[in-house]
Every structure is written in C-alpha cells, then in structure tokens.
CSV table of C-alpha atoms in Angstrom, one decimal:
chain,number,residue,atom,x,y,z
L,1,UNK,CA,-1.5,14.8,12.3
L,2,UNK,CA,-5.1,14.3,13.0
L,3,UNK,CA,-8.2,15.8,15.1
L,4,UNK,CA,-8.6,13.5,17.9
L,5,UNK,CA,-11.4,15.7,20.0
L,6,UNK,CA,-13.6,18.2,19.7
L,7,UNK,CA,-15.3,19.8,23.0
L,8,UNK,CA,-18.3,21.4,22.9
L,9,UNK,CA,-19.7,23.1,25.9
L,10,UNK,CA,-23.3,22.7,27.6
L,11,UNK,CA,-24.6,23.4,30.5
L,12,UNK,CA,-26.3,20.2,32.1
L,13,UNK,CA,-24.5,17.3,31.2
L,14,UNK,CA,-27.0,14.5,31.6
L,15,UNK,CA,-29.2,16.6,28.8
L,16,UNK,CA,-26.1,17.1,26.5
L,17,UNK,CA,-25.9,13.3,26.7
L,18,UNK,CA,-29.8,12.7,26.1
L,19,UNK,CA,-29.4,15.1,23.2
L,20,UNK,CA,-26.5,14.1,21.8
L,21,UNK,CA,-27.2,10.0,22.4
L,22,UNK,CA,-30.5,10.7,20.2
L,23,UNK,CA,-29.2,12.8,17.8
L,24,UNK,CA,-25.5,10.2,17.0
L,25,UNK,CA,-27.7,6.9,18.2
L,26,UNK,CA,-25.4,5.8,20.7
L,27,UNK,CA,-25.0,5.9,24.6
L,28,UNK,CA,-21.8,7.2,24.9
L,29,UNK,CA,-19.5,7.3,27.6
L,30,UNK,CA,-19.3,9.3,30.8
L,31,UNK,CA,-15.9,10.2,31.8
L,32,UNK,CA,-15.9,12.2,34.8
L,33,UNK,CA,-18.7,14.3,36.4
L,34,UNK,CA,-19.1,17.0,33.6
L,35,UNK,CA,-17.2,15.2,30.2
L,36,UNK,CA,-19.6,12.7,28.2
L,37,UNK,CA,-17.8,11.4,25.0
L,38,UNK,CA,-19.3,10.5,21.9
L,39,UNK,CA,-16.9,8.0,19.7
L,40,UNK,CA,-16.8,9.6,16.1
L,41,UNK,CA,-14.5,7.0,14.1
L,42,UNK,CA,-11.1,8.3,14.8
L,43,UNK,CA,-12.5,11.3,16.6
L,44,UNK,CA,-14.1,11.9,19.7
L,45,UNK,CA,-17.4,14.3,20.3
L,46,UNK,CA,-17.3,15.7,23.8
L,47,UNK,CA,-20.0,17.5,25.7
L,48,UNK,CA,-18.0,19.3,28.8
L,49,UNK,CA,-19.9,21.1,31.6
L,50,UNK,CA,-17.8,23.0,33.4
L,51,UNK,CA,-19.6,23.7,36.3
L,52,UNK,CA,-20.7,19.7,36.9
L,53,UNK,CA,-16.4,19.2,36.1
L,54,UNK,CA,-16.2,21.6,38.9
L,55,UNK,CA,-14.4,24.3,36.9
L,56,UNK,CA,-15.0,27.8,36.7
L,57,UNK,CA,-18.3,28.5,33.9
L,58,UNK,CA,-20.5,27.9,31.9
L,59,UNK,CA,-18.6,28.3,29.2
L,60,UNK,CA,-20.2,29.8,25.9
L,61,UNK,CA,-21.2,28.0,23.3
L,62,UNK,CA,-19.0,27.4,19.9
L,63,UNK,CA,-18.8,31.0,17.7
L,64,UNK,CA,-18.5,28.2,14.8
L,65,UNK,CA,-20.6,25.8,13.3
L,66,UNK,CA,-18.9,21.6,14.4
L,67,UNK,CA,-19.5,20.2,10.7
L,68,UNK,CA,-19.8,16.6,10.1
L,69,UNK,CA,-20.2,13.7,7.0
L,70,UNK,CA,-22.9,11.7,6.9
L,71,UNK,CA,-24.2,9.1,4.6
L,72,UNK,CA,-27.8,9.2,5.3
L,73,UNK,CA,-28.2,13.0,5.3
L,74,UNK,CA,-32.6,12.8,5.8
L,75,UNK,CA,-32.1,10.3,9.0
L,76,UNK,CA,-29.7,12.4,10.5
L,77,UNK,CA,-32.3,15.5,9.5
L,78,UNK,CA,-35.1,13.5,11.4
L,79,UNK,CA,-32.5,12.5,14.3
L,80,UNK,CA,-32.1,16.7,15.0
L,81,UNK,CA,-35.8,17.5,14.9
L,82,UNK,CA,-36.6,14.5,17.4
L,83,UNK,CA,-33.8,15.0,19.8
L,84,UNK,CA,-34.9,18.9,20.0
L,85,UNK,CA,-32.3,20.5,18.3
L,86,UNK,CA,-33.5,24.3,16.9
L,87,UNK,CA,-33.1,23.6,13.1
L,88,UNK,CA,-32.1,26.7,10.7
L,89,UNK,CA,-33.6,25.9,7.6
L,90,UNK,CA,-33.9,22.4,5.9
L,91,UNK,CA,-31.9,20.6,3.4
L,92,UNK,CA,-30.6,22.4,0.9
L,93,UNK,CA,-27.8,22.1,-1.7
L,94,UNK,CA,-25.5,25.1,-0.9
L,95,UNK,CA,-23.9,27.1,-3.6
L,96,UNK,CA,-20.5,25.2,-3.4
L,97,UNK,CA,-22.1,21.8,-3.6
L,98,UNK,CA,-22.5,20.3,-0.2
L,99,UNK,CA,-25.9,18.8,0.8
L,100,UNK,CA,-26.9,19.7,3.8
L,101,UNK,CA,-28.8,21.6,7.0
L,102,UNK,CA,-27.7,23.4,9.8
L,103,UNK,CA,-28.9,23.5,13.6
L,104,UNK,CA,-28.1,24.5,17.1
L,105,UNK,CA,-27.9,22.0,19.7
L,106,UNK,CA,-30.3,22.8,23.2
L,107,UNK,CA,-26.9,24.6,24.6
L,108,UNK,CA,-26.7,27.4,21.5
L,109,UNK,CA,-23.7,25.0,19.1
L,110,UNK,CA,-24.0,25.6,15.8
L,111,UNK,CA,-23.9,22.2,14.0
L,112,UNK,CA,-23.9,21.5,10.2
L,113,UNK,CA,-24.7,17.7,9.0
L,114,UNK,CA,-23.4,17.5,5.5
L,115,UNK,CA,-24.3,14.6,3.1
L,116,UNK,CA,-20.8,12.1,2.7
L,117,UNK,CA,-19.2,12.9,-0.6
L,118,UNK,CA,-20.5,16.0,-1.1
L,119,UNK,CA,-18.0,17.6,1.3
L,120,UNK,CA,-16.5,20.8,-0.1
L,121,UNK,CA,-12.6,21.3,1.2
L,122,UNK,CA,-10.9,23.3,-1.1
C-alpha cells in the first residue's frame, strides 16, 4: 500500500498553479477546470478548486501540516519566500532531529519542507 495523492484545496486555481509551479519548479499538469497536479515521484500533489471544478465550496484549507523530504532543504527555503508563501519561522533543527521550516501556502495549507534523511518516523 502506498499514498498515491494528496489534495490540497485553494481557491483560484491558476494561482495555486503559479504558486505551486515556483515553489516544486515544474509546470505541472492541468486536469480539468479546477484540479492542477504536481508529479511528486510516486505521488501526486494536487491543488483542487472546487468552485472552478464546479462543485459546491471553497473548501477549507488542510487542519494539518502536508510534510515533505527534500535534499536541498535552503533552495526549497528560498523557493517559499519567492513564490509568496507566509513562512513561520526559519530553519531550524527541531527537538526530534528533523531539519527543517514550516509555511502556509497563499490559500492558508500548512506545509513543512524537511531536510532528506533527517526524517523522523517513529
């Protein structure tokens, strides 16, 4: 078994793929009218407006930070604060060990950027 998608919500889709195009350097793929996908290795990223789908919203943003590994933990830092994403704090070296910094994207998800290898699962 295996997390093949993860849908976050937003609220103007061609933002959500500006922002999200910046921030994971790479276009994308729209869809349908309100999905965008972002290709994540065996995982798929995708921004769904509801209202632009033509479903009933907006739907609110995640309660819980989306958390993802990355091996150059600074570019990814300088990738958030150019594609406007509200940073909470810097990098830092959390108590359990991960490196790492936490942000909201434009539409109020909580991301968390965490530096490969030091991933804390236990």
């Amino acid at each position: 078994m295996r997390v093949f998608r993860i849908i976050l919500p937003v609220t103007a889709i061609d933002d959500a793929a500006g922002f999200y195009g910046t921030l994971l350097a790479q276009a994308g793929r729209r869809v349908s009218t309100g999905r965008h996908y972002f290709d994540l290795g065996q995982m798929v990223l995708a921004c769904y407006d509801a209202e632009a789908e033509g479903d009933r919203g907006p739907v609110p943003p995640q309660p819980q930070p989306v958390y993802f590994a990355v091996h150059d933990l600074e570019d990814f830092h300088a990738r958030a604060v150019a594609a406007g994403a509200v940073m909470e704090g810097g990098i830092d070296t959390r108590p359990w060990g991960e490196r790492s910094f936490y942000c909201r994207d434009p539409f109020g998800n909580p991301l968390c950027f965490v530096e490969a290898g030091t991933e804390f699962t236990g």
